[in-house]
Short mmCIF file of C-alpha atoms in Angstrom, two decimals:
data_model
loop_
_atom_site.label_atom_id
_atom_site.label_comp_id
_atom_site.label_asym_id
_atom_site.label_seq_id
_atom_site.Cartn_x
_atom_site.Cartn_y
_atom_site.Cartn_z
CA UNK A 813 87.97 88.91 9.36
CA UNK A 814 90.73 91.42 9.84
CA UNK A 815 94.40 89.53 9.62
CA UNK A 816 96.54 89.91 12.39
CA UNK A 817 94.16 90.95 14.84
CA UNK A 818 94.99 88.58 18.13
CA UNK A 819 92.19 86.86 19.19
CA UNK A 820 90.33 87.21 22.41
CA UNK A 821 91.33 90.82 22.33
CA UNK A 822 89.48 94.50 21.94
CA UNK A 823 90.51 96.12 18.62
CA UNK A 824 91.45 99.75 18.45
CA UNK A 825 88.14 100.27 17.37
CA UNK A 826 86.23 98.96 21.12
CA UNK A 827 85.22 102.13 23.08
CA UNK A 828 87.68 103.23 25.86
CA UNK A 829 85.08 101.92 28.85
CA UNK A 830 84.86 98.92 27.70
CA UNK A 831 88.61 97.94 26.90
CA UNK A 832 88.93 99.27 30.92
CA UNK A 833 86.14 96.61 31.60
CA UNK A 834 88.29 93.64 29.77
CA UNK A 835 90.96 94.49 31.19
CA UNK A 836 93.45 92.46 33.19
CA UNK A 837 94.56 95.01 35.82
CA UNK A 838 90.24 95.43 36.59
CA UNK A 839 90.05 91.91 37.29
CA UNK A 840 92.88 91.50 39.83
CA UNK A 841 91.64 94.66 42.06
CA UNK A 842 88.06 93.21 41.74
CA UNK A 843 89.04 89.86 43.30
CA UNK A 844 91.38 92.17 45.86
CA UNK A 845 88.40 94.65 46.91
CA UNK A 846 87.72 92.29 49.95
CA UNK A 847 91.06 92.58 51.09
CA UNK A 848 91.79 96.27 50.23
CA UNK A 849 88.18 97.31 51.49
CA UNK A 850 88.52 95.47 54.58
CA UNK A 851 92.29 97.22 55.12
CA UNK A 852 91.10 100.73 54.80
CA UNK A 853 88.12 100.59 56.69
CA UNK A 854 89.09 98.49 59.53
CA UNK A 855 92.92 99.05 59.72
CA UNK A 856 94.12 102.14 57.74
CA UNK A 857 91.26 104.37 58.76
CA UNK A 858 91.14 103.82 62.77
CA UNK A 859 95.20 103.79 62.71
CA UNK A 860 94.99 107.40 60.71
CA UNK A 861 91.64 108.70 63.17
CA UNK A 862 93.51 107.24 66.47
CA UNK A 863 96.84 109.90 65.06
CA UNK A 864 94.37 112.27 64.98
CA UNK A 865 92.50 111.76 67.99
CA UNK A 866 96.03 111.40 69.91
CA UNK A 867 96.22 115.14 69.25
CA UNK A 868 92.19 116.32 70.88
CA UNK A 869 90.34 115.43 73.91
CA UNK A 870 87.46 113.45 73.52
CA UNK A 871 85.53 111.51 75.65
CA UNK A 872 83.27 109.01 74.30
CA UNK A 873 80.08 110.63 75.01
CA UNK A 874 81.50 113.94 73.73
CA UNK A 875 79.58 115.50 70.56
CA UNK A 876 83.15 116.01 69.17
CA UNK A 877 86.98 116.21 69.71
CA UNK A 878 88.16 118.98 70.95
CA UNK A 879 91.73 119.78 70.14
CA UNK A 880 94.33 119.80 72.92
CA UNK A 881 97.71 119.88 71.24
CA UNK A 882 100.39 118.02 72.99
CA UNK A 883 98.86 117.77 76.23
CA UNK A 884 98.12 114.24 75.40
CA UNK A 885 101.94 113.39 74.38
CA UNK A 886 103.08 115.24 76.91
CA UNK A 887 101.08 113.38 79.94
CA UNK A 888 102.60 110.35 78.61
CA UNK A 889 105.99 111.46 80.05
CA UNK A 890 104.51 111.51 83.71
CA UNK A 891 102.02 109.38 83.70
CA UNK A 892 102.80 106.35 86.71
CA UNK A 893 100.45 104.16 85.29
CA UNK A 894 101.30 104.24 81.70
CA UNK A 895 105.36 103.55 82.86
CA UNK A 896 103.81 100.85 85.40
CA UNK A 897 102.16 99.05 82.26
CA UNK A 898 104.98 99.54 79.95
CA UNK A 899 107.33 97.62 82.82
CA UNK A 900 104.72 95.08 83.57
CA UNK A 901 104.82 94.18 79.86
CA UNK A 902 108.29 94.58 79.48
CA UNK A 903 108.95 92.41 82.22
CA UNK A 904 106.13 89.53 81.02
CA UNK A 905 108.03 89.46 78.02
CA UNK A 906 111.63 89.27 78.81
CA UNK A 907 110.93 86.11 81.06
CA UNK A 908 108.38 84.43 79.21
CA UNK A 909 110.08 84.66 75.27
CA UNK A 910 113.21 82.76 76.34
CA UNK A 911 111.70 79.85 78.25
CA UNK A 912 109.21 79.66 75.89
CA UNK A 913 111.78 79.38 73.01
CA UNK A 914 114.17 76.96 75.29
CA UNK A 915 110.77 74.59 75.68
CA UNK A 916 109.73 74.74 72.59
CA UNK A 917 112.85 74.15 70.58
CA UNK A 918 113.82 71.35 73.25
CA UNK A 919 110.23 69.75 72.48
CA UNK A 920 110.67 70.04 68.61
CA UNK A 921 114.12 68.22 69.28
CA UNK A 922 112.33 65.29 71.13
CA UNK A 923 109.89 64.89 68.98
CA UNK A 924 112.28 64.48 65.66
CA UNK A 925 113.69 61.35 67.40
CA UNK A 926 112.13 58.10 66.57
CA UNK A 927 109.54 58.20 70.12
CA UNK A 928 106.80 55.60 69.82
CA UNK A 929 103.16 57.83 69.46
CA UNK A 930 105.47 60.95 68.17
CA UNK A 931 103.16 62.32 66.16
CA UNK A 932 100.34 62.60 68.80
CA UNK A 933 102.59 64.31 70.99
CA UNK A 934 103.14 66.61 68.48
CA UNK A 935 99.14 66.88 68.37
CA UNK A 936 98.63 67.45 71.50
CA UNK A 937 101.12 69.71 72.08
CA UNK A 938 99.63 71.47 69.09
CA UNK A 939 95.87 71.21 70.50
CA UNK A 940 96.23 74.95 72.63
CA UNK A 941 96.66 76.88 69.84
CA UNK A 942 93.60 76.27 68.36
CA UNK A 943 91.49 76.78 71.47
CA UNK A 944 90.04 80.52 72.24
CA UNK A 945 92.25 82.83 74.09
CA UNK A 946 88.75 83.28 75.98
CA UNK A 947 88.32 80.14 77.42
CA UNK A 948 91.90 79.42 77.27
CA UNK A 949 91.87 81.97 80.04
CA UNK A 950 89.16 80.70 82.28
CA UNK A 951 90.61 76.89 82.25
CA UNK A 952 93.64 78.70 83.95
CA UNK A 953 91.96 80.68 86.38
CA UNK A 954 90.18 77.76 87.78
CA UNK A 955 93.45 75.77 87.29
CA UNK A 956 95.28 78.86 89.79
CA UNK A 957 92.50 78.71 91.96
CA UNK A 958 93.55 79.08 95.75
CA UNK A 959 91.34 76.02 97.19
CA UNK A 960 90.86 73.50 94.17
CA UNK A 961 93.37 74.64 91.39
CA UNK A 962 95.27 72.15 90.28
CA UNK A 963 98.42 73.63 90.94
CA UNK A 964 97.83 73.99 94.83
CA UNK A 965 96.96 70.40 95.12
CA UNK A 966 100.07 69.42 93.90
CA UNK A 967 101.99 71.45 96.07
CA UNK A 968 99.79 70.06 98.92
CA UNK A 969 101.26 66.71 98.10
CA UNK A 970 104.50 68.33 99.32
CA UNK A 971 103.58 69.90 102.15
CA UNK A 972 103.73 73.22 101.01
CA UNK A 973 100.55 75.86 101.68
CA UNK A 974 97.99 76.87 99.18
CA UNK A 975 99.24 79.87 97.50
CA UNK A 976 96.88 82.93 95.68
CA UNK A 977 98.37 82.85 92.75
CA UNK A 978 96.52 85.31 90.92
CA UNK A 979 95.54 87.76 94.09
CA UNK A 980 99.07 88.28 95.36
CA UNK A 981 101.36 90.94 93.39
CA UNK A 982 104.30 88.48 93.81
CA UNK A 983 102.88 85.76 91.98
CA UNK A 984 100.62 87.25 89.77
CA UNK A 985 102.97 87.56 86.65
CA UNK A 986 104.89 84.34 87.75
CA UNK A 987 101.33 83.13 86.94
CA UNK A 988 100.93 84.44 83.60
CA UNK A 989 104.03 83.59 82.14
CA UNK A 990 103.07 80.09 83.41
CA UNK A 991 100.39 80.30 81.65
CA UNK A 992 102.17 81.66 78.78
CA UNK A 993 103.98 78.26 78.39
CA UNK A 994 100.62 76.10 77.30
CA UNK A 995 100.99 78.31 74.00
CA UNK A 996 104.23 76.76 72.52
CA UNK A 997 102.86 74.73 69.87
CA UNK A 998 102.86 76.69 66.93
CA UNK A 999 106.63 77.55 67.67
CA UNK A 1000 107.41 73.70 68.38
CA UNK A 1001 106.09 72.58 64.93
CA UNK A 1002 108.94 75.68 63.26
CA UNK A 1003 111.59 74.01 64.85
CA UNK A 1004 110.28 70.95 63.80
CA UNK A 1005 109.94 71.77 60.09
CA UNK A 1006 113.42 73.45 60.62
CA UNK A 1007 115.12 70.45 62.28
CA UNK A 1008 113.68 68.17 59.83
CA UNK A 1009 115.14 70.09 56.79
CA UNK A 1010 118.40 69.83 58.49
CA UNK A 1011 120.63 67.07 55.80
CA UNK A 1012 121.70 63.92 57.58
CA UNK A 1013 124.85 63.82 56.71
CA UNK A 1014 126.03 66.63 58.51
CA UNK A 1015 124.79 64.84 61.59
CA UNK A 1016 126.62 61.63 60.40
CA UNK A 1017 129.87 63.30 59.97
CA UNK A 1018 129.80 64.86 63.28
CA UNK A 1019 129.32 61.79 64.58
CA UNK A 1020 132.27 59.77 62.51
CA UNK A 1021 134.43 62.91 64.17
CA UNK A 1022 133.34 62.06 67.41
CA UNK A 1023 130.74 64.81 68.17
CA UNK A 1024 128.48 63.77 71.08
CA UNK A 1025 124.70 64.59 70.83
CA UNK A 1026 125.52 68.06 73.18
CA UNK A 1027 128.28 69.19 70.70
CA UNK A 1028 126.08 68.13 67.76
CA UNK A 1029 123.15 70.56 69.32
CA UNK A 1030 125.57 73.47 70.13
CA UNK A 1031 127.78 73.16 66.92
CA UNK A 1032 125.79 72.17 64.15
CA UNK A 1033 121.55 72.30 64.82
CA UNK A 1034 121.21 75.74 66.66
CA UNK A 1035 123.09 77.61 64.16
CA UNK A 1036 121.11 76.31 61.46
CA UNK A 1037 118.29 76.79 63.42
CA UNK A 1038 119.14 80.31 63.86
CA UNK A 1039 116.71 81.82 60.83
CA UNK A 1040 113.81 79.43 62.94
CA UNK A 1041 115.04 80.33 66.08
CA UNK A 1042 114.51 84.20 64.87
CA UNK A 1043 111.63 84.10 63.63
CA UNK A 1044 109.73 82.48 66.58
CA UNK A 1045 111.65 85.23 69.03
CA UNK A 1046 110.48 88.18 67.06
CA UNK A 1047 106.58 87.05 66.70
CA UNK A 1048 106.55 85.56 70.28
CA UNK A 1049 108.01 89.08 71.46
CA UNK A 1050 105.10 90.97 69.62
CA UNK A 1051 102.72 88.48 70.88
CA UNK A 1052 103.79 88.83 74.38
CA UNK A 1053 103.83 92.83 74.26
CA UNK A 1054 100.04 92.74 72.88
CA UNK A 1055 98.82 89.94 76.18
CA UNK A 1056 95.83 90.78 76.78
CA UNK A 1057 93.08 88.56 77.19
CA UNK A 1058 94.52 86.97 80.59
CA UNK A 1059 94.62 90.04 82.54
CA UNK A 1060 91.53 91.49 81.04
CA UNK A 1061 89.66 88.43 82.16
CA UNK A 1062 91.31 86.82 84.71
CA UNK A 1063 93.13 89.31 87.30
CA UNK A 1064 91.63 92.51 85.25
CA UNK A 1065 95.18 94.54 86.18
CA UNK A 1066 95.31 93.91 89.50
CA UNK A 1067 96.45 92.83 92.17
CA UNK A 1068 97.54 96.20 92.74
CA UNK A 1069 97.83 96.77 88.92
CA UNK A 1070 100.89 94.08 88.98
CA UNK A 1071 99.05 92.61 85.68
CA UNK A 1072 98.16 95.47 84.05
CA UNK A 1073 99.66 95.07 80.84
CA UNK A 1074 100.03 98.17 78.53
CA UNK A 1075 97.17 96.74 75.62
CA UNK A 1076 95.00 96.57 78.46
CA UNK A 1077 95.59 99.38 80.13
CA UNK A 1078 94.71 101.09 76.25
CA UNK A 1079 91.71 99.36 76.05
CA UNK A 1080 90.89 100.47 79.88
CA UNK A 1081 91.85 104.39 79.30
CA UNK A 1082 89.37 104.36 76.18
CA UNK A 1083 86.56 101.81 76.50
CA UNK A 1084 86.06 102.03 80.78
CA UNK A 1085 87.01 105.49 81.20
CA UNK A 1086 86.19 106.90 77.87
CA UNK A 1087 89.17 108.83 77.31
CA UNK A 1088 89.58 108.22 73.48
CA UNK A 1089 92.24 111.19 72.90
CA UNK A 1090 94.60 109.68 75.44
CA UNK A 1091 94.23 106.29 74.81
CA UNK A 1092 95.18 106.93 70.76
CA UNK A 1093 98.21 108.85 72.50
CA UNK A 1094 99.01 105.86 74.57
CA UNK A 1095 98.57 103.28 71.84
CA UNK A 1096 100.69 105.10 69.76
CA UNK A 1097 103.79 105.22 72.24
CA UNK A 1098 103.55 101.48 72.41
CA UNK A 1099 103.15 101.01 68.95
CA UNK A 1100 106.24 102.84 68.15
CA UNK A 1101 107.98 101.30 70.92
CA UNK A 1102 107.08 97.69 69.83
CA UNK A 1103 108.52 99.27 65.74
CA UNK A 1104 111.79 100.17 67.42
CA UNK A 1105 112.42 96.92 69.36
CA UNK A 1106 111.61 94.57 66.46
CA UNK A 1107 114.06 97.60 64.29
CA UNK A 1108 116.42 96.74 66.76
CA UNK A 1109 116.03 92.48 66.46
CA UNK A 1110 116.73 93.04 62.70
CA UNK A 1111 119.75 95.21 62.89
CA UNK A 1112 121.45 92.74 65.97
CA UNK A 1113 120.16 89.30 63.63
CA UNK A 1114 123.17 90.18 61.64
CA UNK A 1115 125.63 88.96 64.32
CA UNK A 1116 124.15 85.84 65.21
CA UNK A 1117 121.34 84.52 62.36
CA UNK A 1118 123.19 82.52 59.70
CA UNK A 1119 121.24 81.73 56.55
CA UNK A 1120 122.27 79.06 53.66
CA UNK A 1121 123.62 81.66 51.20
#
């Protein structure tokens, strides 16, 4: 046996292939492949062939792209419906985020306090997020419904008339951010892990100095909450740009293309009218658009999100 050779390991003498083989480095992008096959082929590629296809005109039943140049870019800049979907999302989003970020957080405080069953409140506040976005949708529809949704017989109770909540432009996103509001849970259990990490003692002095509970929230829990607070705002914000599902299923864009959201007004330019080039053009104006904003959330988090350090 030679001396000092480590065990376990190929001498200088193993052939080149086979010290690859035994490797380390072989092992760890073996157990990746999965992951890094799955990323090329269904995220890397279509992002790379939707560039290129931004850039031709193709219709799906086309025997190939044809290239068009800018004309694609270039219609974005006058297109009505494209600027109508942008607004309708932009609009779905400014409203919903912030009440569903007030609710949440005010839930998450409520259920920190000693509250007799808290933890199945917190269950079944939780229970939404794990049901399907598909039948998520069609509980609500039925729930909107002008003669036996829920939310018309409760107005009945007050005298007020049924109202067409999803076949009336004026209430149509009222609707959907509604609806948006049955999705809180994941950010309420956040704030709960962040108001939960919060030390006692901070609350305790406050309270020898003669903080009420109001001053306590302002001064001392929402700026450490401020990392949590963040974090919710920026994925609820990218959530809310990519809605989908609900107007797809429920209102399909309308009434009078007052829900037609700019993911599904993508998926309607390629997959119903079969206009792949422009539809890559479109997705790729929202998807730097969505870039920018969150750029933007970043940059302004300096002024106002206070970490530990």
């Amino acid at each position: 046996m030679a001396v000092g050779t480590a065990v376990g390991r190929p001498s200088k003498q193993t052939p080149t292939w086979q010290r690859v083989l035994n490797s380390e480095w072989l092992a760890g992008y073996l157990f990746a492949a999965p992951f890094i096959i799955g990323f090329l082929v269904f995220f890397a590629f279509p992002m790379f062939y939707s560039a290129y296809l931004a850039f031709h005109k193709w219709h799906v039943l086309d025997p190939a792209p044809r290239f068009t140049g800018m004309t694609n870019i270039t219609r974005l800049f006058t297109d009505d419906f494209a600027s109508l979907s942008l607004y309708n999302s932009a609009y779905y989003t400014i409203i919903a985020v912030p009440l569903q970020l007030i609710i949440s957080f005010s839930l998450a405080l409520a259920l920190t306090q000693k509250v007799l069953l808290r933890n199945l409140y917190r269950a079944v506040f939780y229970l939404p997020i794990i049901v399907p976005l598909v039948a998520w949708a069609v509980v609500w529809q039925r729930m909107f419904h002008i003669d036996y949704g829920i939310f018309n017989v409760i107005l009945s109770w007050f005298g007020v008339t049924p109202r067409a909540w999803l076949s009336t432009t004026e209430l149509a996103k009222p609707a959907m951010i509604i609806m948006s509001l049955w999705y809180i849970g994941r950010q309420m259990v956040i704030f709960i892990a962040g108001l939960t990490s919060i030390p006692p003692a901070l609350m305790e002095a406050a309270s020898i100095d003669g903080a009420n509970g109001f001053r306590r929230i302002i001064r001392i829990i929402v700026p450490l909450m401020t990392p949590y607070i963040f974090y919710n705002m920026v994925i609820a914000i990218v959530n809310s740009f990519q809605s989908f599902v609900p107007a797809a299923i429920m209102t399909e864009g309308g009434p009078e293309n007052s829900t037609l959201f700019a993911v599904y007004y993508i998926w309607r330019t390629g997959f119903n009218f079969g206009k792949m080039g422009y539809a890559s053009a479109l997705a790729w104006e929202f998807f730097i658009i969505v870039v920018a904003f969150t750029l933007v959330q970043f940059y302004a988090s300096r002024r106002w999100v206070y970490y530990e350090n």
